Coordinates of C-alpha atoms in Angstrom, one line a residue:
X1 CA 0.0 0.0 0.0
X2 CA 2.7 2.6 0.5
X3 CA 4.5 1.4 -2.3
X4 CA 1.5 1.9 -4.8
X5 CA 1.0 5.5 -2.7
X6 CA 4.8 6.6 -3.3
X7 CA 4.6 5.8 -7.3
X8 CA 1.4 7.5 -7.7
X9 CA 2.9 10.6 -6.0
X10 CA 6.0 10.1 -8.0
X11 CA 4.0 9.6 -10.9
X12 CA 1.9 12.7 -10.5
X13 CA 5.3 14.8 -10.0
X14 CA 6.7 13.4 -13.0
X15 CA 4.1 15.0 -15.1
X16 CA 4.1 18.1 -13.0
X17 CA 8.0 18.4 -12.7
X18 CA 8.2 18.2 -17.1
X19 CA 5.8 21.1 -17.9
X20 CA 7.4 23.1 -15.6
X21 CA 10.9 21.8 -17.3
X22 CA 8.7 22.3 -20.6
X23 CA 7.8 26.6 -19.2
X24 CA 11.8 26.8 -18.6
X25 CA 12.8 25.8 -22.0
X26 CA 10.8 27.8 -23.7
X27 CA 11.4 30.6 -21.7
X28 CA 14.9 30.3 -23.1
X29 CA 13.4 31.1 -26.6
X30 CA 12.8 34.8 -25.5
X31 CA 15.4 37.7 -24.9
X32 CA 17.0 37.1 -22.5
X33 CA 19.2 34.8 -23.5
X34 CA 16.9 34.4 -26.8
X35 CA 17.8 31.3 -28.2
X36 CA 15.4 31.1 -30.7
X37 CA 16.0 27.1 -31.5
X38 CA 14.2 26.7 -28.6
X39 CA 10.8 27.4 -29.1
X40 CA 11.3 24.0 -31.4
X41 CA 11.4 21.9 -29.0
X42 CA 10.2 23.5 -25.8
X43 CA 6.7 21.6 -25.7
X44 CA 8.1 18.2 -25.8
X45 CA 8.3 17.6 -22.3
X46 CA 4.6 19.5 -21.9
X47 CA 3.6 16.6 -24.4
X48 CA 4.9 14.0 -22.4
X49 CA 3.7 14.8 -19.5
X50 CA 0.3 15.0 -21.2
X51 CA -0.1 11.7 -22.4
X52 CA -2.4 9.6 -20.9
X53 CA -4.0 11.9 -18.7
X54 CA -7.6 13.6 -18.7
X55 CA -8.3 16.7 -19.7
X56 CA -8.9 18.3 -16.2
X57 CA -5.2 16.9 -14.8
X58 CA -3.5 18.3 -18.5
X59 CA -5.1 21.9 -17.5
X60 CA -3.4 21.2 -14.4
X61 CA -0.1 20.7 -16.2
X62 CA -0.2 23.4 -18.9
X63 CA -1.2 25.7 -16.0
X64 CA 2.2 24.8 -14.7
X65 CA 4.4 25.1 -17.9
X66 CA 2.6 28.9 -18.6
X67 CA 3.3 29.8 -14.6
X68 CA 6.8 28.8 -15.1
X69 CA 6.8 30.3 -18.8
X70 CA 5.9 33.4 -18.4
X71 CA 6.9 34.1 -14.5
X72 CA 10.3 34.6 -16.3
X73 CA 9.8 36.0 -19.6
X74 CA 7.1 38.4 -17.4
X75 CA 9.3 38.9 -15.0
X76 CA 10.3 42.9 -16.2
X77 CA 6.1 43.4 -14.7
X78 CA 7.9 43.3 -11.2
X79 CA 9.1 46.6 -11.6
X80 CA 5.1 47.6 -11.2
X81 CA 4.8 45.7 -7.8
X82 CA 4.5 41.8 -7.3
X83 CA 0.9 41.5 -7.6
X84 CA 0.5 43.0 -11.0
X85 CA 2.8 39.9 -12.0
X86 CA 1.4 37.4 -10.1
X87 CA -1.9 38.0 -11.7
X88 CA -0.7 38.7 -14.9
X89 CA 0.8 35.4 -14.8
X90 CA -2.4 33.5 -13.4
X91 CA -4.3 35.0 -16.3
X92 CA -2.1 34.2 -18.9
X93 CA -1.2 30.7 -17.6
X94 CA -4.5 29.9 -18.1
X95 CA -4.3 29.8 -21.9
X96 CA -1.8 27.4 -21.4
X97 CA -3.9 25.0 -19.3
X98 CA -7.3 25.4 -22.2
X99 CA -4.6 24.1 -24.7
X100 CA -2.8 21.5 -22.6
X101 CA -6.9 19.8 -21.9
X102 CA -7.8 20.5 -25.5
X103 CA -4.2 18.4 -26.3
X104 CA -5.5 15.3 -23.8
X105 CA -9.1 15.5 -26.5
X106 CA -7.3 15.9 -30.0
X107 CA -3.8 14.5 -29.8
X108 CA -3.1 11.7 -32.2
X109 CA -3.2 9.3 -29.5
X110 CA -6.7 9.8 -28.7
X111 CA -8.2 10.5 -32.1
X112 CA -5.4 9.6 -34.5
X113 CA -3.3 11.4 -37.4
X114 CA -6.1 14.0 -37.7
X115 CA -4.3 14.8 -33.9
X116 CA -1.1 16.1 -36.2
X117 CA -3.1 18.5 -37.1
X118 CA -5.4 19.6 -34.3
X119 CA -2.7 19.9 -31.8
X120 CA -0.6 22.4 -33.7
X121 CA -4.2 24.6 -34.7
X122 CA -5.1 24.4 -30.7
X123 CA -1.8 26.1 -29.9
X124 CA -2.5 28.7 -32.7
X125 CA -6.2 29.5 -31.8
X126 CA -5.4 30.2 -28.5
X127 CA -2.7 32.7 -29.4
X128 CA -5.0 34.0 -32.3
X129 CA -7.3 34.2 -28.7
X130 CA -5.3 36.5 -26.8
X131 CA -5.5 39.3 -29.1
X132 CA -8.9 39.7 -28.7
X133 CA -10.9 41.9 -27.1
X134 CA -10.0 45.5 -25.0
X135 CA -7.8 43.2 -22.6
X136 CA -5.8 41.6 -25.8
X137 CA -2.4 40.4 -24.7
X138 CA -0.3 38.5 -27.1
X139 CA 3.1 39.2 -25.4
X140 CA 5.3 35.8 -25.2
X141 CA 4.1 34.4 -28.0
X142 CA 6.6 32.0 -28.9
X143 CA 6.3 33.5 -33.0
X144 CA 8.4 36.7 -31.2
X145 CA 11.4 34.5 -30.6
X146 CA 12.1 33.8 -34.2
X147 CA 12.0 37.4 -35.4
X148 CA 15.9 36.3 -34.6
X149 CA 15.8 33.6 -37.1
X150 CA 15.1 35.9 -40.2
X151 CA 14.5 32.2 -43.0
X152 CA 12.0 31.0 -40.4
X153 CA 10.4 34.6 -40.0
X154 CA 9.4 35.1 -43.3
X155 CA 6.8 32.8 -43.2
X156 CA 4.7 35.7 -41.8
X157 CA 4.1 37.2 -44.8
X158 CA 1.4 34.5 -46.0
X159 CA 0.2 33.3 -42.8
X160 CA 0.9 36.1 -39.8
X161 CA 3.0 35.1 -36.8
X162 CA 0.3 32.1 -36.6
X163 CA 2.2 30.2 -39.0
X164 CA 5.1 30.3 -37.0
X165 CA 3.2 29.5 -34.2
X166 CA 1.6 26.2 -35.7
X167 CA 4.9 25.0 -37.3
X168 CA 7.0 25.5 -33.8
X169 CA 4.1 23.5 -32.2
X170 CA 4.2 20.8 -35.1
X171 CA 7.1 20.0 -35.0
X172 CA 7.7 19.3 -30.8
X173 CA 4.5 17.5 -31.6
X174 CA 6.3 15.3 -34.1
X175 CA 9.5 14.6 -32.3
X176 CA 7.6 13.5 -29.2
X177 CA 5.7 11.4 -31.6
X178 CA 8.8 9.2 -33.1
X179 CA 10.0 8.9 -29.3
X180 CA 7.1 7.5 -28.7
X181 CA 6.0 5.5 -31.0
X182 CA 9.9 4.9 -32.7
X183 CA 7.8 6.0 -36.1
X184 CA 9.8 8.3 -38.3
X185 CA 6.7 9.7 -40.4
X186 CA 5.5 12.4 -38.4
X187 CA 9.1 13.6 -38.1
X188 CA 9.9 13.3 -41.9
X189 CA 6.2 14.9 -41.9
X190 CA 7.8 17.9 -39.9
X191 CA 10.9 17.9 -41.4
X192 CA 9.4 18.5 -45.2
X193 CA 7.1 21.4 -43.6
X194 CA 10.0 23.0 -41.7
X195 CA 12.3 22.8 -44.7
X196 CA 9.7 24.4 -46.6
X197 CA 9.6 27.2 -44.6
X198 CA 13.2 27.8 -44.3
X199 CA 13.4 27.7 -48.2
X200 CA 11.0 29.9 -49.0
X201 CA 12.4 32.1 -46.0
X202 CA 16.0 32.1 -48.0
X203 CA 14.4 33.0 -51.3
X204 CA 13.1 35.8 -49.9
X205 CA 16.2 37.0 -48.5
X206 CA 17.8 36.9 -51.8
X207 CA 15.6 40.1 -52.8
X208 CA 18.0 42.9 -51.5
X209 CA 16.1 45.6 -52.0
X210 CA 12.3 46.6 -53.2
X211 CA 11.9 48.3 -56.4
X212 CA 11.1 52.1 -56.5
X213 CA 12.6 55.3 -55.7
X214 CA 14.4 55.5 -51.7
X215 CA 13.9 58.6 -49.5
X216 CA 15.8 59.5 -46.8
X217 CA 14.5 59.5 -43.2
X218 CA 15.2 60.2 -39.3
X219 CA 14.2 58.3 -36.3
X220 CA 15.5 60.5 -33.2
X221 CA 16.5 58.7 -29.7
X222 CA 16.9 61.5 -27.1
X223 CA 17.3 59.3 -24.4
X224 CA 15.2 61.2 -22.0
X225 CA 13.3 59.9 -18.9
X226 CA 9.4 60.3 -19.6
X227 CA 7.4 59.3 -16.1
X228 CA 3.5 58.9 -16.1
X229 CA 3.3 62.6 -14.2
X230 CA 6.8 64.6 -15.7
X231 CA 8.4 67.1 -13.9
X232 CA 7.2 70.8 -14.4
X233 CA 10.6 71.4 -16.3
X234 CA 10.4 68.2 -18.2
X235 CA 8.7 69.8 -21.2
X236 CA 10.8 72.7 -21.9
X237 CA 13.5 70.7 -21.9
X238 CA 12.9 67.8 -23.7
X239 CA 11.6 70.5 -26.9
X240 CA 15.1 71.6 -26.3
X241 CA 17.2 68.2 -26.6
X242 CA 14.9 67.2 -29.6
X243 CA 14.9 70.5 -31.3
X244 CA 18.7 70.2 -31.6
X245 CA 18.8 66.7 -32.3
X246 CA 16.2 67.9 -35.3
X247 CA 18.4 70.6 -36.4
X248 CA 21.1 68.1 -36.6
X249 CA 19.3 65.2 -38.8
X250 CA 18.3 67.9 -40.9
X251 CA 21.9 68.7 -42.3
X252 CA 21.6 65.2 -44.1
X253 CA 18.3 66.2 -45.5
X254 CA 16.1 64.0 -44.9
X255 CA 12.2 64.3 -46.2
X256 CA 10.9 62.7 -43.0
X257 CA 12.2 63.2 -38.9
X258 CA 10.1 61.2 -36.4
X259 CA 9.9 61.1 -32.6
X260 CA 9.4 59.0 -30.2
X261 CA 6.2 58.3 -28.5
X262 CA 4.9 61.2 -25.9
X263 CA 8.4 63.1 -26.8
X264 CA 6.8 65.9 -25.4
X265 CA 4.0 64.4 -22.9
X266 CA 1.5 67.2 -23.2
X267 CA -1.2 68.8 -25.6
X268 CA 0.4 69.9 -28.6
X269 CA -1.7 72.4 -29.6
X270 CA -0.8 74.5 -26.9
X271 CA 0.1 77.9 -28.8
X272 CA 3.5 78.4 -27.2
X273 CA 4.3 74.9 -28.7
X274 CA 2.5 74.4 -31.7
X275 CA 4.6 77.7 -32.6
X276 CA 7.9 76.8 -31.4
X277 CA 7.0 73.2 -33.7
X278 CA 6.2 75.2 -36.4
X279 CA 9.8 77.1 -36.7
X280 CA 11.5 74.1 -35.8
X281 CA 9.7 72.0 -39.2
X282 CA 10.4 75.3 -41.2
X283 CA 13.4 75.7 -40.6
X284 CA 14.6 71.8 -41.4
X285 CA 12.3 71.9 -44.5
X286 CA 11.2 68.2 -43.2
X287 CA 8.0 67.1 -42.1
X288 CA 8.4 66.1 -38.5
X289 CA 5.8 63.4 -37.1
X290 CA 6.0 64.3 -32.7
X291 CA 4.9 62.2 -30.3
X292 CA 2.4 64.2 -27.5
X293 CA -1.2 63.9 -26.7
X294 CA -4.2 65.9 -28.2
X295 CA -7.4 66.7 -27.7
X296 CA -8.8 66.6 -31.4
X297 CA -12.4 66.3 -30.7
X298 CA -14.5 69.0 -29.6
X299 CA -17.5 66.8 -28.9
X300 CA -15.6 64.9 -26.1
X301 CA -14.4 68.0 -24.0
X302 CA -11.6 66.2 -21.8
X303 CA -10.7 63.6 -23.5
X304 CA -6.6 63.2 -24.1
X305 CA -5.2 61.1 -26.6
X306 CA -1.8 59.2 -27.1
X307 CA -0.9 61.1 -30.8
X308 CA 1.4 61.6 -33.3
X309 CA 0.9 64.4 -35.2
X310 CA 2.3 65.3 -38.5
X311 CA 3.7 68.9 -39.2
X312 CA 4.7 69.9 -42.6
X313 CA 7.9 71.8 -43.6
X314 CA 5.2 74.8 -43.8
X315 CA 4.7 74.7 -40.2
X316 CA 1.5 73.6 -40.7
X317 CA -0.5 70.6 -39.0
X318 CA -0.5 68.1 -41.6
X319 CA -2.4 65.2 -40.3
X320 CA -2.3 63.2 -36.6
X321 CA -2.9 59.6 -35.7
X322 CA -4.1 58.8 -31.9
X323 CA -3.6 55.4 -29.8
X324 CA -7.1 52.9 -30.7
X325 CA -5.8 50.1 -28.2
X326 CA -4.6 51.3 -25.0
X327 CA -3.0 49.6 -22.5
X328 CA -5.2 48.3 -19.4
X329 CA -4.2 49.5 -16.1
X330 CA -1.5 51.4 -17.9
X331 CA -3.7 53.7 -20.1
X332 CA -7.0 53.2 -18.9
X333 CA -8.5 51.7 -15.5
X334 CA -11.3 49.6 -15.9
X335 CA -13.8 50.2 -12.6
X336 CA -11.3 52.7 -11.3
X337 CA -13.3 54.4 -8.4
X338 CA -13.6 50.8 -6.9
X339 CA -9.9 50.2 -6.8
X340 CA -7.9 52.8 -5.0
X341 CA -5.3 50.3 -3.7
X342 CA -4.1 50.5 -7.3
X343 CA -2.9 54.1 -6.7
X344 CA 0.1 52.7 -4.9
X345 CA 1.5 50.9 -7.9
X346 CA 2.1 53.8 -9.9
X347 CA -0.7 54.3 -12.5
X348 CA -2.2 57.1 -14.4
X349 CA -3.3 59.9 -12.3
X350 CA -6.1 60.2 -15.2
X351 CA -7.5 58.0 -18.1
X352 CA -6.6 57.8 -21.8
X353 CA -9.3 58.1 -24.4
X354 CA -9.2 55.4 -27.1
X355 CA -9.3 56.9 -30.9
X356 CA -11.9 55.0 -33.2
X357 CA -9.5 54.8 -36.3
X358 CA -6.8 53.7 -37.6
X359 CA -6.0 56.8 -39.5
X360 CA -3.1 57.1 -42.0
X361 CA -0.8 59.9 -42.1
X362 CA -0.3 61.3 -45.6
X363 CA 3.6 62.8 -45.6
X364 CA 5.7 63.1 -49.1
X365 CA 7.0 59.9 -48.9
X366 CA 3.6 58.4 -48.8
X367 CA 1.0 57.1 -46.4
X368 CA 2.3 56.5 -43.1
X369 CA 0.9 53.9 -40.7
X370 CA 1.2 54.0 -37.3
X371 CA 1.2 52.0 -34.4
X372 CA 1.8 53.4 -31.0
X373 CA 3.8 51.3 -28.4
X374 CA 1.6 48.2 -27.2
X375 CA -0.3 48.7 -30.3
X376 CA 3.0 46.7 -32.2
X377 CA 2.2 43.8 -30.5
X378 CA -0.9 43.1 -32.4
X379 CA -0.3 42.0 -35.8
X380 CA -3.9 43.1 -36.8
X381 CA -3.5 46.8 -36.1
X382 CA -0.3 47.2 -38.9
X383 CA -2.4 44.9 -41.4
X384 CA -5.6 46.8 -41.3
X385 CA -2.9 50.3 -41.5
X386 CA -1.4 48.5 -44.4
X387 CA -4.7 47.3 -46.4
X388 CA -6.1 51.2 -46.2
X389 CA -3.0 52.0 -48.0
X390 CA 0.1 52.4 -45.6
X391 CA 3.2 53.1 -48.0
X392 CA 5.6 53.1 -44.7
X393 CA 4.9 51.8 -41.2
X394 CA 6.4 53.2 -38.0
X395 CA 6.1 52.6 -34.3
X396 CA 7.3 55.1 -31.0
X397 CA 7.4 53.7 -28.1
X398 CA 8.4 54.8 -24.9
X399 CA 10.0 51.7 -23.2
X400 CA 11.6 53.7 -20.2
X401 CA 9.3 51.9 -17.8
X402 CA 10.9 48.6 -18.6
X403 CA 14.7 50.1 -17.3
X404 CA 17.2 47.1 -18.3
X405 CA 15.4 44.2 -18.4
X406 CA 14.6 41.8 -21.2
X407 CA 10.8 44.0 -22.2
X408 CA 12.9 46.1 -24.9
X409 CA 14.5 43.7 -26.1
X410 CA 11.3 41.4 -26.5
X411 CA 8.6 44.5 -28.0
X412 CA 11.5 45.4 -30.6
X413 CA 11.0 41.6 -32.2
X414 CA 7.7 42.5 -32.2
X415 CA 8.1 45.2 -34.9
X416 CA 10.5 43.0 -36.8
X417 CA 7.5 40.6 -37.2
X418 CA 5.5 43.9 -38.6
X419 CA 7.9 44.9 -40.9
X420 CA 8.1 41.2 -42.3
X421 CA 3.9 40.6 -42.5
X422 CA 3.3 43.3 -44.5
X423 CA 6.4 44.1 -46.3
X424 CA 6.4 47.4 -45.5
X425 CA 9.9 49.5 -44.4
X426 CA 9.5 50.0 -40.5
X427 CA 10.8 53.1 -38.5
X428 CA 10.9 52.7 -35.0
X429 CA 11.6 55.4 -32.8
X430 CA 11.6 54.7 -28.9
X431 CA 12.7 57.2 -25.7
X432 CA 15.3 55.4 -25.0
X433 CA 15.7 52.0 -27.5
X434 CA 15.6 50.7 -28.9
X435 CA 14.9 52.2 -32.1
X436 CA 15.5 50.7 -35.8
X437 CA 15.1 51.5 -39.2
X438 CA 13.6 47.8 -40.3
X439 CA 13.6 46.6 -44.0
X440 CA 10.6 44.6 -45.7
X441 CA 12.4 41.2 -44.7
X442 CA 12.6 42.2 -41.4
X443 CA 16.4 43.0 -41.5
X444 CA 17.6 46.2 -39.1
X445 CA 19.3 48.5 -41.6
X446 CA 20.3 51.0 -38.4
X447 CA 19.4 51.1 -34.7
X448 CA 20.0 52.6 -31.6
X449 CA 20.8 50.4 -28.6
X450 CA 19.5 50.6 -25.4
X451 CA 19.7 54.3 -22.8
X452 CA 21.5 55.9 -25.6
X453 CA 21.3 59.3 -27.5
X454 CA 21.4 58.7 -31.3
X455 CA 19.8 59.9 -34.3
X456 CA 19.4 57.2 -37.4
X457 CA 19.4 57.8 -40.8
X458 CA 18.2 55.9 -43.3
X459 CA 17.0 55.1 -46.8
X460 CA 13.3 53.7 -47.1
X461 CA 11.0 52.7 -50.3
X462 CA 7.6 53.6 -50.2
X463 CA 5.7 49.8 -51.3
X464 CA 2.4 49.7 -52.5
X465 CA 1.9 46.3 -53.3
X466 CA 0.2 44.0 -50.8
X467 CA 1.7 40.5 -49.1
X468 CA -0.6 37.4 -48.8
X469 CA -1.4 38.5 -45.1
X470 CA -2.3 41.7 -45.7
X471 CA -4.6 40.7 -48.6
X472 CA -6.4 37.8 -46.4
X473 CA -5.7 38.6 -42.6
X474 CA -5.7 35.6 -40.1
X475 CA -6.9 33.2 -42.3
X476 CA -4.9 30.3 -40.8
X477 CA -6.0 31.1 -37.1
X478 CA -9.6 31.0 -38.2
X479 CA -8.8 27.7 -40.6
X480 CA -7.2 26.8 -36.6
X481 CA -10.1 27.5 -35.0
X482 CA -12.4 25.3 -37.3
X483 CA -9.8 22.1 -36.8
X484 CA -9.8 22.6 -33.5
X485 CA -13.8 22.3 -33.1
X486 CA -13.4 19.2 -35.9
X487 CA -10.8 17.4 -33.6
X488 CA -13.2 17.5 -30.4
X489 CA -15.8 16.9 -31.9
X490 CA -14.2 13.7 -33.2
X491 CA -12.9 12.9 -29.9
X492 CA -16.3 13.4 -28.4
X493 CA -18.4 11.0 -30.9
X494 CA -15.5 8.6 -30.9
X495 CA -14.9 9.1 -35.2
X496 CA -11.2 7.9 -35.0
X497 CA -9.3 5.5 -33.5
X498 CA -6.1 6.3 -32.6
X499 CA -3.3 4.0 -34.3
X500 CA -1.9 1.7 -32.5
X501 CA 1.4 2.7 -31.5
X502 CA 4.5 0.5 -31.8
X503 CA 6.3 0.4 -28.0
X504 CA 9.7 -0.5 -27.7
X505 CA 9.1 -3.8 -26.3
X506 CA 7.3 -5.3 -29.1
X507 CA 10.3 -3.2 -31.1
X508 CA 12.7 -5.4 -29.5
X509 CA 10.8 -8.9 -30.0

């Protein structure tokens, strides 16, 4: 009797002990250290440790990998206060858990080869899942880590970051398989699809340049500390470092200078500054895009928005975009009056107001599309700019909050993957880093590291033509979707059989 007790307790810590070991290695996919190879074979030991079990214990484990997962590639969300990060990671773990039990209904052991497919479409529903809704959050997704592994990335451009998604999965899937089963065809399966990728990713790189005529450009890094609530002398003298870093850019001429996010945190159409802009663009003969806030709309007395805002080399306003997806509990606090213990972590003093378009901005390189800060982590946001017509995408940021840690490192991928979807040239100009010039093939043509005063200049080609995503959207999470509710129900009505599996004793005989 305590034998049989000891093994089961052993037993039920073996599953538990690989998806944790399963949250670790894939951790190890993300900045830092970012070893991208990683993410291919990270959810092997989740796999393992799913087999056999039912769905309500495989929550159980996948709750476990995500905990361990993203506690450390989360792990920057301490700098808010313990609790913020220890709910962030319960909410997101539990993403983790719905696809470990939908894995213990549609793996091929339970419902057979179909499984190959289902397992792989659960893992990319569920990230298709989490950028949903006004409390979207996609960061961690394990596409990010192979923004780093530019033949793999380029995938994106026909499918989204979901196809990176469901090949990474596929392929842990089919190297647990043929240690299982000692089968070799799900892992020549993978192999084929994986090479495939990674061909057409080097074809792609081949193209050095796209066709049509280069203008030259500035993204500006002032490497200024931007809090929540500045100080009163903040302003004056951040429109001073950034005036003379403009002054400066402008001796190479170039048609377009852009800021970073809330360069100057306050309303720009304040006379004094709207004045002093105006001079500033006049005397550059650029048009300058500037990060502040705005009050555009006379109907919503009140209302601040997160903006960009274009001024010609007239010294004229020539255009604005504002923030559509703000950040919860950074931008905007849900139920606010019923949580004032949230004051002591730091948050706005006063809401953001979301815009209700995703305008372009029309400068003389083209249309510009914008996406401001944790509006780059969505992949939707720079399609939909791109579809209306974007010629040129560019993100500001202000990553300040984030101080050292891994976060910079990890949103900057994020942009990469932009660049690479939609085949669009990227600017990306943040505080303080890091910020990029990014090619259609996701290559960084110049960047500014990390708390460090620079000003890049760079060549970009305005693109018109439109990339298989952009055309179709999230085709293959929705095709994901539908094979997931295919595999259950199969599972449920008992359609398949799984086949029989070859174990190494009978291998032996």
């Amino acid at each position: 009797m305590s034998f049989d007790i000891h093994y089961n307790l052993l037993k039920r810590f073996r599953h538990v002990a690989l998806s944790a070991a399963a949250g670790l290695i894939l951790a190890l996919a993300m900045p830092r250290p970012g070893w991208w190879w990683m993410a291919w074979v990270g959810l092997i030991p989740l796999l393992a440790a799913l087999r056999g079990l039912s769905a309500r214990r495989a929550a159980l484990c996948g709750f476990v990998c995500g905990a361990f997962y993203y506690g450390i590639v989360l792990r920057w969300i301490m700098l808010f206060g313990l609790l913020p990060w220890a709910l962030l990671i319960v909410v997101e773990s539990l993403g983790f858990g719905l696809f470990a039990a939908i894995c213990a209904r549609v793996a091929p052991w339970r419902i057979g080869r179909f499984g190959y497919l289902a397992v792989p479409a659960g893992w990319t529903a569920l990230q298709f899942v989490r950028t949903l809704g006004s409390f979207g959050f996609i960061w961690g997704s394990l596409a990010h880590s192979q923004a780093n592994c530019l033949p793999v990335a380029q995938i994106a451009s026909i499918t989204g970051p979901w196809g990176i998604d469901f090949i990474i999965c596929f392929a842990s899937l089919a190297i647990w398989s043929a240690i299982r089963t000692r089968s070799i065809k799900p892992l020549i399966a993978a192999s084929l699809a994986a090479a495939g990728v990674v061909l057409f990713g080097a074809w792609s790189l081949t193209s050095s340049a796209m066709p049509g005529k280069s203008f030259k450009v500035a993204v500006l890094q002032g490497n200024l500390k931007n809090d929540f609530n500045p100080i009163p002398d903040y302003i004056p003298a951040a429109l001073d470092k950034y005036s003379t870093m403009t002054r400066d850019a402008a001796k190479s001429r170039p048609i377009v200078i852009l800021w970073p996010e809330t360069a100057l945190p306050t309303d720009l159409s304040e006379p004094w500054l709207a004045d002093s802009l105006a001079k500033l663009a006049r005397s550059t003969g650029s048009f300058l895009l500037v990060g502040g806030y705005a009050s555009p709309d006379p109907a919503t007395p009140g209302c601040i928005y997160n903006s960009l805002l274009g001024m010609n080399s007239h010294g004229l306003f020539a255009g604005s975009y504002s923030k559509v997806k703000l950040v919860p509990y950074g931008e905007f606090v849900p139920l606010r009056q019923y949580m004032p213990f949230l004051k002591r972590y730091g948050i706005r003093a006063e809401d953001l107001c979301a815009a209700d378009d995703h305008a372009l901005i029309n400068t003389p390189i083209g249309k510009i599309g914008t996406s401001i800060c944790f509006e780059s982590t969505f992949p939707q946001i720079a399609c939909a700019e791109t579809y209306k017509g974007a010629e040129l995408l560019c993100v500001v940021s202000n990553d300040a909050w984030f101080k050292r840690t891994s976060a910079p490192e990890q949103h900057f991928m994020m942009a990469r993957l932009r660049a690479i979807e939609n085949r669009r040239y990227l600017l990306r100009a943040a505080g303080t880093g890091i910020s990029a010039v990014i090619d259609p093939y996701g290559r960084i043509r110049q960047q500014a590291g990390l708390f460090k005063t620079g000003t890049l200049i760079g060549e970009v080609v305005p693109i018109r033509k439109l990339s298989i995503y952009t055309l179709s959207g999230d085709w293959l999470a929705y095709i994901s979707c539908f094979i997931v509710v295919l595999g259950l129900i199969r599972s449920a009505c008992g359609l398949q059989k799984p086949a029989r599996e070859k174990h190494p004793q009978e291998i032996s005989h």
